[in-house]
Coordinates of C-alpha atoms in Angstrom, one line a residue:
X128 CA 12.1 15.4 -79.3
X129 CA 12.3 11.4 -78.5
X130 CA 13.7 11.9 -74.9
X131 CA 10.6 14.6 -74.6
X132 CA 8.3 11.9 -75.8
X133 CA 9.8 9.2 -73.4
X134 CA 9.4 11.3 -70.4
X135 CA 5.9 12.3 -70.9
X136 CA 5.2 8.4 -71.1
X137 CA 6.9 7.9 -67.7
X138 CA 4.9 10.3 -66.3
X139 CA 1.4 8.9 -67.8
X140 CA 2.5 5.3 -66.3
X141 CA 3.3 6.6 -62.9
X142 CA 0.0 8.6 -62.6
X143 CA -1.8 5.8 -63.6
X144 CA 0.0 3.4 -61.3
X145 CA -0.6 5.8 -58.4
X146 CA -4.4 5.8 -59.0
X147 CA -4.5 2.0 -58.8
X148 CA -2.4 1.9 -55.8
X149 CA -5.2 4.5 -54.2
X150 CA -7.8 2.7 -55.4
X151 CA -6.6 -0.8 -54.0
X152 CA -5.8 0.9 -50.5
X153 CA -9.3 2.7 -50.5
X154 CA -11.0 -0.8 -51.3
X155 CA -9.0 -2.3 -48.7
X156 CA -7.2 -4.9 -50.9
X157 CA -3.7 -4.3 -49.5
X158 CA -2.9 -3.0 -46.0
X159 CA -2.4 0.5 -45.1
X160 CA 0.0 -0.5 -42.7
X161 CA 1.9 -3.6 -43.5
X162 CA 3.8 -4.0 -40.1
X163 CA 0.6 -4.0 -38.3
X164 CA -0.9 -6.5 -40.3
X165 CA -0.5 -10.1 -38.6
X166 CA -0.3 -12.9 -41.2
X167 CA -0.8 -16.3 -40.1
X168 CA 0.9 -19.5 -41.8
X169 CA -2.5 -20.8 -42.6
X170 CA -5.4 -20.1 -44.8
X171 CA -7.0 -17.4 -42.8
X172 CA -6.4 -14.1 -44.1
X173 CA -8.5 -12.1 -41.4
X174 CA -6.6 -8.8 -40.5
X175 CA -6.0 -8.3 -36.6
X176 CA -5.2 -4.9 -35.3
X177 CA -2.7 -4.9 -32.6
X178 CA -3.7 -4.1 -29.1
X179 CA -1.3 -1.8 -27.4
X180 CA -0.8 -1.3 -23.8
X181 CA -4.0 -3.4 -22.6
X182 CA -2.9 -6.8 -21.6
X183 CA -1.8 -6.9 -18.3
X184 CA 2.3 -7.1 -18.2
X185 CA 3.7 -10.7 -17.5
X186 CA 4.4 -11.4 -13.7
X187 CA 8.1 -9.9 -13.2
X188 CA 9.5 -10.3 -9.4
X189 CA 12.0 -7.9 -10.2
X190 CA 10.1 -5.1 -11.4
X191 CA 7.6 -5.8 -8.7
X192 CA 10.5 -5.5 -6.0
X193 CA 11.6 -2.1 -7.5
X194 CA 7.9 -1.0 -6.4
X195 CA 8.2 -2.6 -3.3
X196 CA 11.4 -0.5 -2.3
X197 CA 9.3 2.6 -3.0
X198 CA 12.5 4.6 -3.9
X199 CA 11.8 8.1 -2.2
X200 CA 13.3 10.1 -5.3
X201 CA 10.2 10.0 -7.2
X202 CA 7.5 12.6 -7.0
X203 CA 4.7 11.5 -4.9
X204 CA 1.1 11.7 -6.5
X205 CA -2.4 10.6 -5.5
X206 CA -6.0 11.4 -5.4
X207 CA -6.1 12.1 -1.7
X208 CA -8.5 14.9 -1.0
X209 CA -10.4 14.8 -4.5
X210 CA -14.1 14.9 -4.5
X211 CA -17.0 16.2 -6.4
X212 CA -17.8 20.0 -6.3
X213 CA -19.0 21.4 -2.6
X214 CA -18.6 18.1 -1.0
X215 CA -16.9 18.9 2.4
X216 CA -14.1 16.7 3.9
X217 CA -14.9 15.9 7.8
X218 CA -12.1 13.6 8.5
X219 CA -9.3 11.4 7.4
X220 CA -8.0 8.3 9.2
X221 CA -4.6 6.8 8.0
X222 CA -2.8 3.5 8.5
X223 CA 0.9 3.6 7.3
X224 CA 3.5 0.7 7.3
X225 CA 6.7 1.9 8.6
X226 CA 9.4 2.9 6.3
X227 CA 12.4 1.1 5.0
X228 CA 14.3 -0.8 7.5
X229 CA 17.6 -2.9 8.2
X230 CA 16.7 -6.6 7.9
X231 CA 15.3 -8.4 10.8
X232 CA 17.1 -11.4 9.9
X233 CA 21.0 -12.1 8.8
X234 CA 22.2 -14.7 6.5
X235 CA 24.5 -17.2 7.8
X236 CA 28.4 -16.4 6.8
X237 CA 27.7 -13.2 5.1
X238 CA 28.7 -9.7 5.7
X239 CA 25.8 -7.4 7.2
X240 CA 24.9 -4.8 4.8
X241 CA 27.0 -1.7 5.6
X242 CA 24.2 1.1 6.1
X243 CA 24.3 4.5 7.9
X244 CA 21.3 5.0 10.3
X245 CA 22.5 8.3 11.7
X246 CA 20.3 10.8 9.7
X247 CA 22.2 13.4 7.8
X248 CA 20.8 16.0 5.4
X249 CA 24.0 16.0 3.2
X250 CA 23.4 12.1 2.1
X251 CA 21.0 10.9 -0.4
X252 CA 18.0 10.5 0.1
X253 CA 17.3 13.7 1.8
X254 CA 14.2 16.1 2.1
X255 CA 13.7 19.9 2.3
X256 CA 12.1 19.0 5.8
X257 CA 14.9 16.6 7.1
X258 CA 17.2 18.9 9.0
X259 CA 14.2 20.7 10.9
X260 CA 12.9 17.3 11.2
X261 CA 15.9 16.4 13.2
X262 CA 16.1 19.5 15.3
X263 CA 12.2 19.1 16.2
X264 CA 12.7 15.5 17.7
X265 CA 15.1 16.8 20.4
X266 CA 12.2 18.9 21.6
X267 CA 10.1 15.4 22.0
X268 CA 10.2 15.1 25.9
X269 CA 7.6 18.1 25.5
X270 CA 5.0 15.4 24.2
X271 CA 2.8 12.9 26.0
X272 CA 3.7 9.2 25.6
X273 CA 1.8 6.0 26.3
X274 CA 3.8 3.2 28.3
X275 CA 7.3 2.7 27.0
X276 CA 6.8 4.9 24.0
X277 CA 8.9 7.7 25.8
X278 CA 12.0 5.6 26.0
X279 CA 12.2 4.6 22.6
X280 CA 14.8 6.8 20.2
X281 CA 13.0 9.2 18.2
X282 CA 15.4 9.1 15.4
X283 CA 17.5 6.4 14.2
X284 CA 20.9 6.6 16.1
X285 CA 23.6 4.2 14.9
X286 CA 26.4 4.7 12.5
X287 CA 25.9 0.9 11.5
X288 CA 22.0 -0.1 11.4
X289 CA 20.9 -2.4 14.2
X290 CA 18.1 -5.4 13.6
X291 CA 15.4 -3.8 12.2
X292 CA 16.3 -0.2 12.6
X293 CA 14.6 2.5 10.3
X294 CA 17.0 3.9 7.7
X295 CA 17.3 7.5 6.5
X296 CA 15.4 6.1 3.1
X297 CA 12.5 5.1 5.7
X298 CA 12.4 8.6 7.1
X299 CA 12.4 10.6 3.9
X300 CA 9.7 8.1 2.6
X301 CA 7.5 9.2 5.4
X302 CA 8.5 12.8 5.3
X303 CA 7.4 12.6 2.0
X304 CA 3.9 10.8 2.8
X305 CA 3.3 13.4 5.4
X306 CA 4.0 16.3 2.9
X307 CA 1.9 14.6 0.4
X308 CA -1.2 14.9 2.6
X309 CA -0.6 18.0 3.8
X310 CA -0.9 19.3 0.7
X311 CA -4.2 17.5 0.0
X312 CA -5.8 18.1 3.5
X313 CA -4.4 21.0 4.7
X314 CA -3.7 23.5 2.2
X315 CA -6.8 22.2 0.1
X316 CA -9.3 21.5 2.6
X317 CA -7.9 23.2 6.1
X318 CA -9.0 19.8 7.7
X319 CA -6.8 20.8 10.6
X320 CA -6.8 24.7 11.7
X321 CA -3.5 26.2 13.0
X322 CA -4.7 26.1 16.4
X323 CA -6.1 22.6 16.4
X324 CA -7.0 20.9 19.6
X325 CA -5.3 17.9 21.0
X326 CA -8.8 15.8 20.7
X327 CA -8.8 16.4 16.8
X328 CA -5.5 14.4 16.2
X329 CA -5.0 10.7 17.3
X330 CA -1.8 9.2 17.0
X331 CA -0.8 5.7 17.7
X332 CA 2.0 3.2 16.9
X333 CA 3.3 -0.3 18.1
X334 CA 6.5 -0.2 20.4
X335 CA 9.0 -0.8 18.0
X336 CA 11.4 2.3 17.1
X337 CA 10.6 1.7 13.2
X338 CA 7.0 2.4 13.3
X339 CA 7.3 5.2 16.2
X340 CA 9.9 6.9 14.1
X341 CA 7.8 6.6 10.7
X342 CA 4.8 8.0 12.6
X343 CA 6.9 11.0 13.8
X344 CA 8.2 11.8 10.3
X345 CA 4.9 11.5 8.6
X346 CA 3.5 13.7 11.4
X347 CA 6.2 16.2 10.8
X348 CA 5.7 16.3 7.3
X349 CA 2.0 16.6 7.7
X350 CA 2.1 19.5 10.5
X351 CA 5.5 20.8 10.5
X352 CA 6.9 22.0 13.5
X353 CA 3.9 20.7 15.5
X354 CA 3.2 21.8 18.8
X355 CA 4.6 18.9 20.9
X356 CA 2.5 19.9 24.0
X357 CA -0.7 19.0 22.1
X358 CA 0.6 15.9 20.8
X359 CA -0.1 12.3 22.7
X360 CA 1.2 9.4 21.1
X361 CA -0.5 6.2 21.9
X362 CA 0.8 2.6 21.9
X363 CA -1.1 -0.5 20.5
X364 CA 0.6 -3.8 22.1
X365 CA -0.4 -5.9 19.4
X366 CA 0.6 -5.6 15.6
X367 CA -2.9 -6.1 14.8
X368 CA -4.3 -3.0 16.6
X369 CA -6.7 -5.2 18.1
X370 CA -6.9 -3.0 21.4
X371 CA -9.1 -4.8 24.1
X372 CA -10.4 -7.3 21.5
X373 CA -7.3 -9.4 20.7
X374 CA -8.7 -12.6 21.8
X375 CA -10.0 -14.8 19.0
X376 CA -9.5 -18.3 18.9
X377 CA -10.8 -18.8 15.5
X378 CA -8.5 -16.1 14.3
X379 CA -5.4 -18.3 15.3
X380 CA -6.9 -21.4 14.0
X381 CA -7.2 -19.9 10.4
X382 CA -3.7 -18.4 10.7
X383 CA -2.3 -21.8 11.5
X384 CA -4.1 -23.0 8.5
X385 CA -2.9 -21.0 6.4
X386 CA 0.8 -21.3 7.4
X387 CA 0.5 -24.7 6.8
X388 CA -0.9 -24.1 3.3
X389 CA 2.2 -21.9 2.9
X390 CA 4.8 -24.4 4.1
X391 CA 3.2 -27.0 1.3
X392 CA 3.2 -24.5 -1.1
X393 CA 7.0 -23.8 -0.6
X394 CA 8.1 -27.5 -0.2
X395 CA 6.3 -28.3 -3.6
X396 CA 8.1 -25.5 -5.7
X397 CA 11.0 -27.6 -7.0
X398 CA 12.8 -24.6 -8.6
X399 CA 12.6 -22.8 -5.3
X400 CA 14.3 -26.1 -3.4
X401 CA 16.7 -26.1 -5.9
X402 CA 17.7 -22.7 -5.5
X403 CA 17.7 -23.1 -1.7
X404 CA 20.3 -26.1 -1.9
X405 CA 22.4 -24.0 -4.6
X406 CA 22.5 -20.9 -2.3
X407 CA 23.7 -23.3 0.7
X408 CA 26.3 -24.6 -1.0
X409 CA 27.5 -21.2 -2.3
X410 CA 27.7 -19.9 1.5
X411 CA 28.7 -23.2 2.8
X412 CA 25.7 -23.7 5.2
X413 CA 23.1 -26.4 5.7
X414 CA 19.9 -25.8 3.6
X415 CA 17.6 -25.9 6.7
X416 CA 19.9 -23.1 8.4
X417 CA 19.7 -20.6 5.3
X418 CA 16.1 -21.5 4.9
X419 CA 15.4 -20.8 8.6
X420 CA 17.6 -17.5 8.6
X421 CA 14.8 -16.1 6.0
X422 CA 17.6 -14.6 3.3
X423 CA 14.8 -12.9 1.2
X424 CA 14.7 -10.2 4.0
X425 CA 18.3 -9.4 3.7
X426 CA 18.2 -9.6 0.1
X427 CA 15.5 -7.1 -0.2
X428 CA 17.6 -4.9 1.7
X429 CA 20.7 -5.1 -0.7
X430 CA 18.4 -4.9 -3.6
X431 CA 16.5 -1.8 -2.1
X432 CA 19.7 0.1 -1.5
X433 CA 21.5 -0.9 -4.8
X434 CA 24.4 -2.8 -3.0
X435 CA 25.9 -6.1 -4.3
X436 CA 24.3 -9.3 -2.9
X437 CA 26.1 -11.0 -0.1
X438 CA 29.2 -13.3 -0.6
X439 CA 30.3 -16.3 1.6
X440 CA 33.0 -15.1 4.4
X441 CA 35.9 -17.3 5.3
X442 CA 39.0 -16.9 7.6
X443 CA 42.2 -16.7 5.7
X444 CA 45.4 -17.6 7.2
X445 CA 46.1 -14.3 8.3
X446 CA 42.7 -14.4 10.4
X447 CA 41.3 -11.7 8.0
X448 CA 38.0 -12.4 6.4
X449 CA 37.9 -13.3 2.8
X450 CA 35.0 -13.0 0.3
X451 CA 34.0 -16.1 -1.6
X452 CA 31.3 -17.2 -3.9
X453 CA 28.1 -14.7 -3.9
X454 CA 24.5 -14.9 -4.3
X455 CA 22.9 -13.5 -7.4
X456 CA 19.8 -11.7 -8.8
X457 CA 18.7 -15.1 -10.2
X458 CA 18.6 -16.7 -6.6
X459 CA 16.5 -13.7 -5.4
X460 CA 14.3 -13.6 -8.5
X461 CA 13.4 -17.3 -7.8
X462 CA 12.3 -16.6 -4.3
X463 CA 10.4 -13.2 -5.4
X464 CA 8.7 -15.2 -7.7
X465 CA 7.6 -18.1 -5.6
X466 CA 6.3 -15.1 -3.1
X467 CA 4.2 -13.8 -6.1
X468 CA 3.0 -17.4 -6.9
X469 CA 1.8 -18.0 -3.1
X470 CA -0.1 -14.5 -3.3
X471 CA -2.3 -15.9 -5.8
X472 CA -2.5 -19.4 -4.5
X473 CA -3.4 -17.4 -1.3
X474 CA -6.3 -15.7 -2.8
X475 CA -7.7 -18.9 -4.2
X476 CA -7.6 -21.0 -1.3
X477 CA -9.5 -18.5 0.8
X478 CA -8.0 -19.4 4.3
X479 CA -6.0 -16.3 4.6
X480 CA -9.3 -14.0 3.8
X481 CA -10.9 -15.5 6.9
X482 CA -8.1 -14.9 8.8
X483 CA -7.9 -11.4 7.7
X484 CA -11.5 -10.4 8.6
X485 CA -11.1 -11.5 12.0
X486 CA -7.6 -10.0 12.2
X487 CA -8.8 -6.4 11.0
X488 CA -11.9 -6.2 12.5
X489 CA -11.2 -4.6 15.4
X490 CA -9.2 -1.8 14.1
X491 CA -11.9 -1.1 11.2
X492 CA -14.6 -1.4 14.1
X493 CA -13.0 1.3 15.6
X494 CA -12.3 3.5 12.7
X495 CA -16.3 2.9 11.8
X496 CA -17.3 4.0 15.2
X497 CA -15.1 7.3 15.0
X498 CA -16.5 8.2 11.3
X499 CA -19.8 7.7 12.5
X500 CA -19.4 9.7 15.6
X501 CA -17.9 12.5 13.3
X502 CA -20.7 12.4 11.0
X503 CA -23.5 12.9 13.8
X504 CA -21.6 15.6 15.3
X505 CA -21.6 17.4 12.0
X506 CA -25.4 17.3 11.7
X507 CA -25.4 19.6 15.0
X508 CA -24.5 23.2 15.6
X509 CA -22.1 21.9 18.2
X510 CA -20.1 19.5 16.2
X511 CA -17.6 17.1 17.5
X512 CA -14.0 17.4 18.1
X513 CA -13.4 13.7 17.4
X514 CA -10.2 12.8 15.6
X515 CA -10.5 14.8 12.4
X516 CA -7.1 13.4 11.6
X517 CA -6.1 9.8 13.0
X518 CA -2.6 8.1 12.3
X519 CA -1.8 4.5 12.9
X520 CA 1.8 3.6 12.5
X521 CA 1.8 -0.3 12.0
X522 CA 3.6 -3.0 10.0
X523 CA 3.1 -5.1 7.0
X524 CA 1.5 -7.7 9.0
X525 CA -1.3 -5.4 10.0
X526 CA -1.8 -3.4 6.7
X527 CA -1.9 -7.0 4.5
X528 CA -5.0 -8.4 6.3
X529 CA -6.6 -4.9 6.4
X530 CA -6.3 -5.0 2.7
X531 CA -7.7 -8.4 2.3
X532 CA -10.4 -7.9 4.7
X533 CA -11.9 -5.0 2.5
X534 CA -11.4 -6.9 -0.5
X535 CA -8.6 -5.4 -1.7
X536 CA -6.7 -8.6 -2.2
X537 CA -5.3 -7.4 -5.8
X538 CA -3.5 -4.5 -4.4
X539 CA -0.6 -6.5 -3.6
X540 CA 1.7 -7.1 -0.5
X541 CA 2.2 -3.5 1.4
X542 CA 5.5 -1.9 0.2
X543 CA 7.9 0.1 2.6
X544 CA 5.7 3.2 3.7
X545 CA 2.6 2.0 2.0
X546 CA -0.7 4.3 3.0
X547 CA -3.9 3.4 3.6
X548 CA -6.4 6.4 3.8
X549 CA -10.2 6.5 4.7
X550 CA -12.0 9.7 3.7
X551 CA -15.1 11.2 5.3
X552 CA -17.3 13.7 3.2
X553 CA -20.5 15.6 3.6
X554 CA -22.7 16.1 0.5
X555 CA -23.6 19.6 -0.1
X556 CA -26.1 21.3 2.4
X557 CA -29.6 20.4 1.3
X558 CA -31.6 23.4 0.4
X559 CA -35.2 22.1 -0.1
X560 CA -37.6 21.3 2.7
X561 CA -38.2 17.8 2.1
X562 CA -34.4 16.8 2.5
X563 CA -33.9 18.9 5.8
X564 CA -37.1 16.9 7.3
X565 CA -35.4 13.7 6.4
X566 CA -32.4 14.7 8.3
X567 CA -34.7 15.2 11.2
X568 CA -36.5 11.9 10.8
X569 CA -32.6 10.3 11.3
X570 CA -31.9 10.1 7.9
X571 CA -28.5 12.0 8.4
X572 CA -26.6 9.0 7.1
X573 CA -27.8 9.7 3.4
X574 CA -25.6 12.6 3.4
X575 CA -22.4 11.0 4.5
X576 CA -19.7 9.4 2.2
X577 CA -16.5 7.6 2.4
X578 CA -13.6 7.1 0.4
X579 CA -11.0 4.4 0.4
X580 CA -7.3 5.1 -1.1
X581 CA -4.1 2.8 -1.2
X582 CA -1.1 4.6 -2.1
X583 CA -2.8 7.4 -3.5
X584 CA -5.2 5.5 -5.7
X585 CA -8.7 5.8 -5.4
X586 CA -10.2 2.0 -4.7
X587 CA -13.4 2.7 -3.2
X588 CA -15.1 0.8 -5.7
X589 CA -12.9 -2.1 -5.5
X590 CA -14.0 -2.7 -2.1
X591 CA -16.2 -5.5 -0.7
X592 CA -18.6 -3.1 0.5
X593 CA -18.9 -0.6 -2.4
X594 CA -18.1 -3.1 -5.4
X595 CA -21.8 -2.9 -6.3
X596 CA -22.6 0.7 -5.8
X597 CA -23.4 2.5 -9.1
X598 CA -20.7 5.4 -9.1
X599 CA -22.6 7.1 -11.7
X600 CA -25.7 7.3 -10.0
X601 CA -26.9 10.5 -8.2
X602 CA -24.4 9.6 -5.5
X603 CA -21.2 9.7 -7.0
X604 CA -19.5 8.8 -3.5
X605 CA -19.7 5.4 -1.7
X606 CA -22.3 6.0 1.2
X607 CA -21.0 5.7 4.7
X608 CA -24.0 3.2 5.7
X609 CA -22.4 0.7 3.3
X610 CA -18.9 0.6 5.3
X611 CA -20.9 0.4 8.6
X612 CA -23.0 -2.2 7.7
X613 CA -20.1 -4.1 6.3
X614 CA -17.8 -3.8 9.4
X615 CA -20.8 -4.5 11.9
X616 CA -22.4 -7.4 10.2
X617 CA -21.6 -8.1 6.5
X618 CA -17.9 -8.9 6.6
X619 CA -18.7 -11.9 8.6
X620 CA -20.6 -13.7 6.0
X621 CA -17.3 -15.4 4.7
X622 CA -16.8 -17.3 8.2
X623 CA -20.6 -17.9 8.6
X624 CA -21.3 -15.5 11.4
X625 CA -23.2 -12.4 12.2
X626 CA -20.7 -10.8 14.7
X627 CA -17.2 -10.8 15.5
X628 CA -17.9 -12.5 19.0
X629 CA -19.6 -15.2 17.2
X630 CA -17.1 -15.8 14.7
X631 CA -14.1 -15.7 17.1
X632 CA -15.8 -18.7 19.3
X633 CA -16.8 -21.1 16.6
X634 CA -15.0 -24.3 15.5
X635 CA -12.9 -24.3 12.5
X636 CA -12.7 -27.8 10.8

């Protein structure tokens, strides 16, 4: 009986404690989630709720380098080809950076990275289109080639990669790029019909094998087994793709000033200087010799291909090379950190942006003229065959100023196989009489819109020409007129000019 009474008392006390606890929580007198509660050591008892995944991560040079490598074993995603319902895609203009390549510089007294540049579908990374691509390139003699392009190899072809040669990784990166845009533009929008005419496809590249081969890999992914006889590959003599408008003294002076700023930024970085001294001692070379060899270029190759960082090579008594001390990930991280710091400083200084506007204008001007011509032609029954799809295969020194000129400096330095896309869209056909009359009065431009995408991300409303456009208005896309005005006049505001010709001849203090 006594035990039963004690049991009843325990139940009653437990029930009272439960009710009290619930009441305190309900009145917020104790936290419901003690882990989330941030208590200070001072008198303040203010509750702070945790904020998850909203603050940008701290700069991490190694994570950024993984993104730069652009490993092709990951699935390719992007917003290319997406638009509001009933909009019609008229044209796509693409610039790519070449894919992964062998270094342009070698580090003194070290072995070169052991990378095979002969393509093989049996070696990773591979792609379902790789074997067919290799076979198709053998038929390239049927194509039409500008200048010296016809004498360049259409495939990487050395068992030990040569300086600047495109690797198999670089080929696969662009097969993936092309295939991704084929799904977006050919399958979804039928941008190019099976019987496309030579005038509908424009392909241009610099005279380097890595850009030519990258462009061909991209094109094969985009149009598998394309008809060589309908293809003309044109050469751009300048890495800026400036055509006949390359003469611009002011641009060169801005570049000189920017390079001096970069130099002073580097020598002022004491950690970077100590790192160069340590690396030079490790390899047994003079610090100035190592710095001139641009070691980050070779180290990027080792990093992106998962190879050990280079070691010093000495001759043993048997005349066989021996490996000595090695460079480390810590050395590499310091150099990459300084590069990221310099990107931020470059944006603050503003010199590079001025250079970029003058460097990128010729390409942007040709793109604007092409889009306007296509837009005008779409308003007639006859239409136009002007480059429904244009591909420019370029370099980092082409794409970086282009991004800056567009106001996309936050996009970062172009990774291997980066892609920048301009899409031209036509709004749904006007049905009311008033809008048809507006077209007759020359207001056809009101129905034309542009999108700008970088590596699949829609950055249209981050561009300098469309940042102020209300994307939630009756016009959900950016008006083409904004882009045309920007290229022809507004982009020169930063250099206090109203035209490219005026800007290129003014004096820089």
